[in-house]
Structures are given as C-alpha cells and as structure tokens.
mmCIF file of C-alpha atoms and ligand atoms in Angstrom:
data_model
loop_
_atom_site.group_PDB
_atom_site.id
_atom_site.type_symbol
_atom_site.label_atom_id
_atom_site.label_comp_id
_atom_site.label_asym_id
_atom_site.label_seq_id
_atom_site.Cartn_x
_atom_site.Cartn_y
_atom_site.Cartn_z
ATOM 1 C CA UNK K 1 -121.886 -150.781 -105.576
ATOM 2 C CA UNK K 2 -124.855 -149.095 -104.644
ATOM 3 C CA UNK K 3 -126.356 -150.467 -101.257
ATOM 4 C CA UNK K 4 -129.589 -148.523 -101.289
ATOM 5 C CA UNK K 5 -132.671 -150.166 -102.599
ATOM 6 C CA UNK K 6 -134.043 -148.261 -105.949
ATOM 7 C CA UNK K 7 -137.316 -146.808 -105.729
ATOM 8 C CA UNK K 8 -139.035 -145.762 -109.199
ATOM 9 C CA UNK K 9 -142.455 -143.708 -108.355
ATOM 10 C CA UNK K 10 -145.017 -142.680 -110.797
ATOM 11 C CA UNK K 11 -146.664 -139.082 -110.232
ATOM 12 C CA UNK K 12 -149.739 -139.309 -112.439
ATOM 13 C CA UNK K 13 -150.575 -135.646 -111.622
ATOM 14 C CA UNK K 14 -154.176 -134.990 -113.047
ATOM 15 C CA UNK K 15 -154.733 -137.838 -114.720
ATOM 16 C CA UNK K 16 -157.095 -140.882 -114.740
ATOM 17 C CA UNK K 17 -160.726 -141.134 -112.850
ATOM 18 C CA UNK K 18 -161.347 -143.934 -110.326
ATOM 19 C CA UNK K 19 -161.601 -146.247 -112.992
ATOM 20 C CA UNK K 20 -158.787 -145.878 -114.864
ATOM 21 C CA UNK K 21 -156.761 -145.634 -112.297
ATOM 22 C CA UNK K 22 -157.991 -148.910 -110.803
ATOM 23 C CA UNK K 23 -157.307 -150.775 -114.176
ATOM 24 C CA UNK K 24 -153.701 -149.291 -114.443
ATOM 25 C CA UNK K 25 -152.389 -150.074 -111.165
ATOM 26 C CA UNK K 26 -153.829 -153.748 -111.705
ATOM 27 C CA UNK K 27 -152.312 -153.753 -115.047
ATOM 28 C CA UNK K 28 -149.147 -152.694 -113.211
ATOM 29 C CA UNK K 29 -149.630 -155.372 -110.119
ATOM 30 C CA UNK K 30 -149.285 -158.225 -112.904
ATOM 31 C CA UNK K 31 -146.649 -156.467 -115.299
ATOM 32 C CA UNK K 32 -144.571 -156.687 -111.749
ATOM 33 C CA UNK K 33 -145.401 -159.393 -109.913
ATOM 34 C CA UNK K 34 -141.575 -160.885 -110.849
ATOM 35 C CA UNK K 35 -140.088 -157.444 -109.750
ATOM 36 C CA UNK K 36 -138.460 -157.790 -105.813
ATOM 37 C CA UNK K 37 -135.382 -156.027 -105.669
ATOM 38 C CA UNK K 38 -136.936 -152.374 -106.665
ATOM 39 C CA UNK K 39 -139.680 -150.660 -104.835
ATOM 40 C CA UNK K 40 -142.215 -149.111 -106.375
ATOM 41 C CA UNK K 41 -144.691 -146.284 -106.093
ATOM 42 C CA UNK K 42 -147.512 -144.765 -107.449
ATOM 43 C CA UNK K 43 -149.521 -141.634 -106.422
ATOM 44 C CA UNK K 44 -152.836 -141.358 -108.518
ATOM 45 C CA UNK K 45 -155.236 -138.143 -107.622
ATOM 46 C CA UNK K 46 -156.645 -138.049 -104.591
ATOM 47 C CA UNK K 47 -159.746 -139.443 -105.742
ATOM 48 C CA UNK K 48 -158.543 -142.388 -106.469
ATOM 49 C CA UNK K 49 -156.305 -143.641 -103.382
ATOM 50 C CA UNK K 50 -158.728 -145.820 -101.759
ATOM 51 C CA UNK K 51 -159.996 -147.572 -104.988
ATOM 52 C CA UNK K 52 -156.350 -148.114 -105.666
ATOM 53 C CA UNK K 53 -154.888 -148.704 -102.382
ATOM 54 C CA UNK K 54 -157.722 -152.104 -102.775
ATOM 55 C CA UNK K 55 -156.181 -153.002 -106.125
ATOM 56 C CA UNK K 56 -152.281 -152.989 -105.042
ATOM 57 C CA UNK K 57 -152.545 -154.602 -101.363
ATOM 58 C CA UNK K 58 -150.492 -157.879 -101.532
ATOM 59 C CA UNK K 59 -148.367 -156.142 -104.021
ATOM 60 C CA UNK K 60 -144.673 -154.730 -103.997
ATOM 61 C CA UNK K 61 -146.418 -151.439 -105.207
ATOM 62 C CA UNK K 62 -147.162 -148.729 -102.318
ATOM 63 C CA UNK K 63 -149.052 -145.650 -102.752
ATOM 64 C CA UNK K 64 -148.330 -142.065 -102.228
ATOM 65 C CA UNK K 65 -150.177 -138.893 -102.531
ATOM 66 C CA UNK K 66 -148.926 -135.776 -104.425
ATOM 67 C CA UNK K 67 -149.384 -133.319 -102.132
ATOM 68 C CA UNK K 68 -150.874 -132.549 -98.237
ATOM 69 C CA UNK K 69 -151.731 -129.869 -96.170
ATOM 70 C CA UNK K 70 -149.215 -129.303 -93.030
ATOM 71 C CA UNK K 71 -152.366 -129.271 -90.065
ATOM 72 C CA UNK K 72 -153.644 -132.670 -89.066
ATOM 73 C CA UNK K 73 -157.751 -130.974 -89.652
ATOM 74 C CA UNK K 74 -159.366 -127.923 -89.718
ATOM 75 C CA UNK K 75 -161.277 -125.304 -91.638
ATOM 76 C CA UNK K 76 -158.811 -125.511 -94.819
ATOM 77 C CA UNK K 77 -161.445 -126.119 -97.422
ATOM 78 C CA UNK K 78 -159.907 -128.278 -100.225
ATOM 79 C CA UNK K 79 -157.183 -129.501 -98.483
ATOM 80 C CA UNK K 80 -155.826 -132.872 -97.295
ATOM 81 C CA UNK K 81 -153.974 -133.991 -94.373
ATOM 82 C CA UNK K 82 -151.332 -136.301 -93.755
ATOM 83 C CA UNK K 83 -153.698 -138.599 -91.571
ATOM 84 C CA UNK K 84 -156.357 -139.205 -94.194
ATOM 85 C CA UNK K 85 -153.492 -140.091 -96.456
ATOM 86 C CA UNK K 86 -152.966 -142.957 -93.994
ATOM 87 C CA UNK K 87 -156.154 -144.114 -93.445
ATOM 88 C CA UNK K 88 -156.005 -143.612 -97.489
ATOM 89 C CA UNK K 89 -153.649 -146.235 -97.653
ATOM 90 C CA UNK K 90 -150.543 -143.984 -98.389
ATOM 91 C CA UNK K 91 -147.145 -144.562 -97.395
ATOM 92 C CA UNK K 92 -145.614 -141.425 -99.511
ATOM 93 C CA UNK K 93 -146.120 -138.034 -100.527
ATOM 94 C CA UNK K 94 -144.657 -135.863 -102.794
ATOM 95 C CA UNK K 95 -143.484 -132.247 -101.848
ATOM 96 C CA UNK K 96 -143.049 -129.780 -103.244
ATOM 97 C CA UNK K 97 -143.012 -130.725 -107.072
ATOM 98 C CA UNK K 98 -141.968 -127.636 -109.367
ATOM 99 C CA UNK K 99 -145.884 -127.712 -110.975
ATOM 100 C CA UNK K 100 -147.019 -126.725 -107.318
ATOM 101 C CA UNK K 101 -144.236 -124.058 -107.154
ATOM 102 C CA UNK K 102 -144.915 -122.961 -110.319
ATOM 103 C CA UNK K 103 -148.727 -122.577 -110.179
ATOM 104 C CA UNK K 104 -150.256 -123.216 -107.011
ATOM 105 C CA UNK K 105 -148.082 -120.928 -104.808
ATOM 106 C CA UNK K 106 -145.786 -123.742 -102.992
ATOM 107 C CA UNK K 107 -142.998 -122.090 -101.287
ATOM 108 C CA UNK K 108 -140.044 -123.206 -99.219
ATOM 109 C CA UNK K 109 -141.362 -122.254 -96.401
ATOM 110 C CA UNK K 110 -144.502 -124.114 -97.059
ATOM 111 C CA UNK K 111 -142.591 -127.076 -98.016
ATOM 112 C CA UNK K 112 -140.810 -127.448 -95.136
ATOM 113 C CA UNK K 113 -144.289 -127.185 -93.008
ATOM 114 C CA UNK K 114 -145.479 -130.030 -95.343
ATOM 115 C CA UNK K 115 -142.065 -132.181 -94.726
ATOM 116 C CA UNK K 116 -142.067 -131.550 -91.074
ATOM 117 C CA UNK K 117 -145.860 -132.724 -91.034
ATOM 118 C CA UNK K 118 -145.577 -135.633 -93.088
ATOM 119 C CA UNK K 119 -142.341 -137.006 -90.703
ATOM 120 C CA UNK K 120 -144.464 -136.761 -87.808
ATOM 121 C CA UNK K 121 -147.275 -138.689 -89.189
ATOM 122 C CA UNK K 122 -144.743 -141.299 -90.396
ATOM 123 C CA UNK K 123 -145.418 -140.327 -93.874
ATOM 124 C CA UNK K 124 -142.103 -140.465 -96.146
ATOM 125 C CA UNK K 125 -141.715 -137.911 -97.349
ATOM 126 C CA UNK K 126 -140.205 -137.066 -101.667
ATOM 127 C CA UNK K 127 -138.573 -133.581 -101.307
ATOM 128 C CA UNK K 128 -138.564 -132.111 -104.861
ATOM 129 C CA UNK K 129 -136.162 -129.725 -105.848
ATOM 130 C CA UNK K 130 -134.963 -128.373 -109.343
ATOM 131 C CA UNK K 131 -134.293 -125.449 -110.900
ATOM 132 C CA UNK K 132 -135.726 -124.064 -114.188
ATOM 133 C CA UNK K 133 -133.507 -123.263 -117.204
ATOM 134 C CA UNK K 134 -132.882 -119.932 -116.464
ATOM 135 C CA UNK K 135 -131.409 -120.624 -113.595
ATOM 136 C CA UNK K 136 -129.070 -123.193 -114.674
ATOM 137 C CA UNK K 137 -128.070 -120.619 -118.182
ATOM 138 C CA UNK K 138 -127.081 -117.797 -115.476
ATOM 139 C CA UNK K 139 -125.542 -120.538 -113.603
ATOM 140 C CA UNK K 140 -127.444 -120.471 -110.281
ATOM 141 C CA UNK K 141 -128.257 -124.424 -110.153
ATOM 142 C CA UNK K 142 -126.019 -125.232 -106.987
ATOM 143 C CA UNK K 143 -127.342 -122.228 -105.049
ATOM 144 C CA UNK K 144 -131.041 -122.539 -106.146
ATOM 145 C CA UNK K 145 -130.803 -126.441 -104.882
ATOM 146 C CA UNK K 146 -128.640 -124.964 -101.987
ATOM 147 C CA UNK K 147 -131.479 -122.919 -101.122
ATOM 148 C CA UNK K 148 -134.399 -125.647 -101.685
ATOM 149 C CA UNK K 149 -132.407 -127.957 -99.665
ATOM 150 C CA UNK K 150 -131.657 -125.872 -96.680
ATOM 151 C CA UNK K 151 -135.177 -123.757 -96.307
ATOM 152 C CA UNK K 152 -137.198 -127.028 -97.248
ATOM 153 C CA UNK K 153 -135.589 -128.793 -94.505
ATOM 154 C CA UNK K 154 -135.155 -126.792 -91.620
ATOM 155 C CA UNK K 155 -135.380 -127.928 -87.927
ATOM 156 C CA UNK K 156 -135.681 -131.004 -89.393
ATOM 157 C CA UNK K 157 -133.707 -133.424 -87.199
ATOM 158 C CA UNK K 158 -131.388 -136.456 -88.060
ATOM 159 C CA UNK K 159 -134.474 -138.533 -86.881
ATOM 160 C CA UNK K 160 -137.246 -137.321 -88.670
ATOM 161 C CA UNK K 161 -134.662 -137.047 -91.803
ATOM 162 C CA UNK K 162 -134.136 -141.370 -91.749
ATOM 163 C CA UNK K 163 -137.312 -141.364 -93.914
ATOM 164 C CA UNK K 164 -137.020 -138.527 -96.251
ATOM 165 C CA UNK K 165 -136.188 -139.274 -99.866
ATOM 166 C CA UNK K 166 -135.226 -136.308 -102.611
ATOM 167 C CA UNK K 167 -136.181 -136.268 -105.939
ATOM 168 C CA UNK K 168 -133.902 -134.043 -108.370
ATOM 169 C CA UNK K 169 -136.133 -132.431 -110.915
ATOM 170 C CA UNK K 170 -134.523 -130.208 -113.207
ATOM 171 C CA UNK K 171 -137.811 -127.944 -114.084
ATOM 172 C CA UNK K 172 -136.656 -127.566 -117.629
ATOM 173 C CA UNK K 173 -136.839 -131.432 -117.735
ATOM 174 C CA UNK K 174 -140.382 -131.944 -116.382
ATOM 175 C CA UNK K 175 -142.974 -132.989 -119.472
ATOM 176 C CA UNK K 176 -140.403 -131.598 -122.279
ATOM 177 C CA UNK K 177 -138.938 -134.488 -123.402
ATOM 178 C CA UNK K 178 -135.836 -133.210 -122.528
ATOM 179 C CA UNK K 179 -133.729 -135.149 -120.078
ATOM 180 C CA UNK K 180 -130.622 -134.022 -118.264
ATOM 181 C CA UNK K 181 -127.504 -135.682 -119.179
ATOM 182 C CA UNK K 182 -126.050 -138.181 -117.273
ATOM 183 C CA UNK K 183 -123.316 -136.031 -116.425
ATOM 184 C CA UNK K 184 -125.751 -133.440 -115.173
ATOM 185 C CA UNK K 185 -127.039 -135.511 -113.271
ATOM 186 C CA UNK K 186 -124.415 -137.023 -111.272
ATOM 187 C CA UNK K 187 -123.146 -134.028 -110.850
ATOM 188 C CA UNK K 188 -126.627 -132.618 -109.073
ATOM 189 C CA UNK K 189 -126.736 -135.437 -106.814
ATOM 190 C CA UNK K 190 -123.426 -135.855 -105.927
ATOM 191 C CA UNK K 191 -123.763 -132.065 -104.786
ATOM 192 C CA UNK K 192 -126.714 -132.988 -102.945
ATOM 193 C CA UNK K 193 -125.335 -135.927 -101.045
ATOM 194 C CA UNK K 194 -122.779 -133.904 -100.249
ATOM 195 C CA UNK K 195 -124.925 -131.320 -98.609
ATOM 196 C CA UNK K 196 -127.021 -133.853 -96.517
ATOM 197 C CA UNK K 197 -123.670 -135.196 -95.697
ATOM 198 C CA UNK K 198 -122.522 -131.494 -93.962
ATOM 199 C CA UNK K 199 -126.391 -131.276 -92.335
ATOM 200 C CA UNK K 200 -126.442 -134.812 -91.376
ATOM 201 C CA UNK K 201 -123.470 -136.527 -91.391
ATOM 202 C CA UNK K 202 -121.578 -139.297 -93.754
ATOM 203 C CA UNK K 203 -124.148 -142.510 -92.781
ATOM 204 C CA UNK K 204 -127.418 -140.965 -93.297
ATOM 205 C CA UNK K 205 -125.944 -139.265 -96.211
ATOM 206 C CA UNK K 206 -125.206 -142.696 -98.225
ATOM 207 C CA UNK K 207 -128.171 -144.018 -96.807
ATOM 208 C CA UNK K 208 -130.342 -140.855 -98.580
ATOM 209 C CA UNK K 209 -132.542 -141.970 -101.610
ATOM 210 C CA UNK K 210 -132.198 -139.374 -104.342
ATOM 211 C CA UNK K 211 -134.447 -139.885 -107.075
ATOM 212 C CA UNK K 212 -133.864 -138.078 -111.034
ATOM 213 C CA UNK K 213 -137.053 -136.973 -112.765
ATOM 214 C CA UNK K 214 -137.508 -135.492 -115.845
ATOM 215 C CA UNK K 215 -138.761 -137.245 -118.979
ATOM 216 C CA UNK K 216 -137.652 -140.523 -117.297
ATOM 217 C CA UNK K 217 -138.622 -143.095 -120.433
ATOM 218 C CA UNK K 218 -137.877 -146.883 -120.968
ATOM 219 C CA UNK K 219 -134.665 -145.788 -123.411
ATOM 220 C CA UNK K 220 -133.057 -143.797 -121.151
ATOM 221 C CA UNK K 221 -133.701 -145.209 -117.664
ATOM 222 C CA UNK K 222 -130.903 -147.758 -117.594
ATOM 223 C CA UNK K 223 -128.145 -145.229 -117.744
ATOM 224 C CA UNK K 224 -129.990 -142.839 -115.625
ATOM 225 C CA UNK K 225 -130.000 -146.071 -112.953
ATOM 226 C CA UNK K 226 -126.364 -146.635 -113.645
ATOM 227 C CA UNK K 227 -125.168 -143.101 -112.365
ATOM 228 C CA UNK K 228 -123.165 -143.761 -108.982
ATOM 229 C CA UNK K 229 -125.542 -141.419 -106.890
ATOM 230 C CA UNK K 230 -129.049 -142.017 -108.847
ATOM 231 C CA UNK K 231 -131.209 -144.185 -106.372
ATOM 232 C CA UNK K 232 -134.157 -144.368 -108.073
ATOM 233 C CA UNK K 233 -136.568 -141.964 -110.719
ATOM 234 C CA UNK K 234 -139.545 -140.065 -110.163
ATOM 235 C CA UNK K 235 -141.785 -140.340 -113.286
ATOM 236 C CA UNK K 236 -144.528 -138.354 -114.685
ATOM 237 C CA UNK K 237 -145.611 -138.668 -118.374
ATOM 238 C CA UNK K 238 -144.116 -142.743 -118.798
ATOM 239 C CA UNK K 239 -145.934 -144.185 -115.415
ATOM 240 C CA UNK K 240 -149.490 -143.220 -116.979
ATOM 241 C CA UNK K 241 -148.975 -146.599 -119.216
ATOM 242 C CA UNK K 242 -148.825 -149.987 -117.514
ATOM 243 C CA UNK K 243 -146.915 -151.034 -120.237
ATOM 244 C CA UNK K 244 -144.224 -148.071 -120.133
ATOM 245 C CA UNK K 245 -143.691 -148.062 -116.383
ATOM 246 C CA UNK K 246 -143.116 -151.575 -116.074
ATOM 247 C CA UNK K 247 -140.409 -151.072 -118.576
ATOM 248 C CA UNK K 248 -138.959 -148.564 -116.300
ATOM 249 C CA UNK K 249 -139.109 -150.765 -113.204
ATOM 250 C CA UNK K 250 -137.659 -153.546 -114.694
ATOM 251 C CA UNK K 251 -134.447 -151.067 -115.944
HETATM 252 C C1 PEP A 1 -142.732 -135.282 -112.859
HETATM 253 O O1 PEP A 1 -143.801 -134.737 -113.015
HETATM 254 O O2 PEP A 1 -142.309 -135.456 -111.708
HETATM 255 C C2 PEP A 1 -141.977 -135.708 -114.030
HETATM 256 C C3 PEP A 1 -140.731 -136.063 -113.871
HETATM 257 O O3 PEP A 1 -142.637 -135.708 -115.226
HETATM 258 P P1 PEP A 1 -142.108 -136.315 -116.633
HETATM 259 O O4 PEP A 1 -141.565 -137.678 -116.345
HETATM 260 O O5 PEP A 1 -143.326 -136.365 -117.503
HETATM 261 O O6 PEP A 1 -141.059 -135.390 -117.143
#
C-alpha cells in the first residue's frame, strides 16, 4: 500500500496559444471535478500561465512551468525566473526534461542551479532524468541515472529536498510510442528510491514522488500506476486532449 498521494502532470511542451490552452484546462476542470484523491498538474507555455492559472483556480488542478532560469532577474534576455512563475500562478516546474538536454544545452550542472533555485523560491521542483537507448543497449542506465541524480542534486539539503519530486523518463520513451515495461520500470525506480534513500535517509525516501513518463496513454496507465514504486506519470503527447488526460487521471 502506497501512502503517497499520485500526482499525474501534463507537459504540453510547445503546444496550444492562449486560447486553446484556456479551453483545455476548462475542459479538464469539468472532466475532473469528481477526481480528489490524485493531484493534478498541468504546465502550458509560458504564454499561457496567467490565462490559465484564471481558468483552474477553485480547481484540484495546479500549474507548473516547464522550465526557469536559476537568477531571481537580470539581463538574461528570454529567460524566466522562478518568482514570475509565482506571481504566474505556478506551483511546479519541470527540470531538466531530456528535450532541453537534448536541444537547448541543459546540463547537470545547470539543472542543479535550476533545482536549487526553484527550492528556495518554494517552487517544487520535477527532476527529470532518463537515459536514451544507447545507453540502456551498452547497459549504462543505472550509472547514467546515478549520475543525473547525484550532479542534479548536489548541496541540496534534506530540507530543500521535502518538496522535490522525480520524474523517470526513459529518453527512448519520450513521443515514440514506445513505453517501458512495467518491469523496467520498477526496476528504475526502485533503484532510484534506493539512492535518495543512501543521500537522504529511509523516511524522505518513501515519502519521494517518482513519476514514469514516456508515452503514458489511457491503456497503459493503470498498470504503470500499479507498480509498487510508480507515484504518479508525467505526460506529454496524451495531456494535450481533455478527453485523454482525464482518462489518465481517473486510472
Ligand atoms: C514528456 O514529454 O515528458 C513525455 C513523457 O512525453 P510523451 O508522453 O508524449 O511520451
């Protein structure tokens, strides 16, 4: 028996102006209005946080952003900071998602700027980590996560780490359709409870959300959920539909 509370998020990456955005998330408000036991998340593109933070107060659904800058303001053209997320309306962020390793130059190091930021603001924080499917053909998933884990959170304190959530994204399972088995999966987060457990200790380690994304759908969802050490998913592709997510909440 699982006594952490599921979260299921929805990344919608670069999708959806203001106004589709608004009409999704109120499509979503009503699809879950029954939902209590599961919280829920959404992070739309920048541009649309206020319009959507409006659209979702009153609701069980919070908001998060998919990415900030580590420095509160500042001559960083293009970036945002963790305290206009707030006054956005956000509660999360997601760091360090493989598509900003993979294109935009995200590093550990950088991560654990962004994770060390966001604590302080009283942001919370989704650590990504995955590794691609080289990396798990040679072999090299534990170390690769071993690696994520340990650079993306260091000096991070048993304090600031009460917050932070992890989200297990194996990159070969990001927008492919293909989703890790549920013995792959266990077996990934298992391994990474067990490493918060030798940073942290045993009680924040069962306490740790760890979420699985990777072509997270309404078929396969409830035995993803059913996995001993799967708190929760992190979804891309099937939280763009109202119709698909709420499937996915309600698992
Ligand atoms: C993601 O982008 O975090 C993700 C898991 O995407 P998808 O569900 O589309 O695989």
């Amino acid at each position: 028996m699982k006594d952490r509370i599921p979260l299921i998020a929805g990344n919608w990456k670069m999708f959806k102006t203001s106004n589709e955005a608004l009409d999704a998330a109120a499509q979503l408000a009503k699809l879950v209005s029954d939902i209590d036991t599961v919280d829920i998340m959404i992070a739309p593109p920048f541009t649309s946080l206020t319009v959507v933070s409006e659209v979702i107060r009153d609701t069980r659904i919070a908001l998060g952003a998919q990415d900030m800058y580590w420095e509160k303001e500042g001559a960083f053209t293009g970036e945002i900071s963790a305290p206009m997320l707030i006054s956005a309306g956000c509660q999360y962020v997601i760091i360090g998602h493989s598509e900003r390793r993979q294109y935009f130059g995200e590093t550990d190091e950088t991560v654990n700027k962004k994770i060390m930021a966001a604590t302080a603001s009283g942001l919370i924080p989704i650590l990504c980590v995955g590794e691609t499917e080289t990396q798990r053909d040679e072999k090299k998933t534990f170390s690769v996560l071993d690696k994520q884990i340990e650079k993306g959170l260091e000096k991070l304190t048993l304090d600031e780490h009460q917050s932070l959530i992890i989200a297990y994204e194996p990159v070969w399972a990001i927008g492919s359709g293909k989703t890790a088995t549920p013995d792959q999966v266990q077996e990934v987060h298992a391994f990474l409870r067990d490493l918060i457990e030798k940073r942290f200790g045993n009680m924040l380690a069962k306490a740790t959300r760890i979420l699985y994304g990777g072509s997270v759908k309404p078929d396969n969802v409830t035995e993803l959920m059913a996995l001993p050490d799967v708190d929760g998913a992190l979804v891309g592709g099937a939280s763009l539909k109202a119709d698909s997510f709420s499937k996915i909440i309600h698992f």
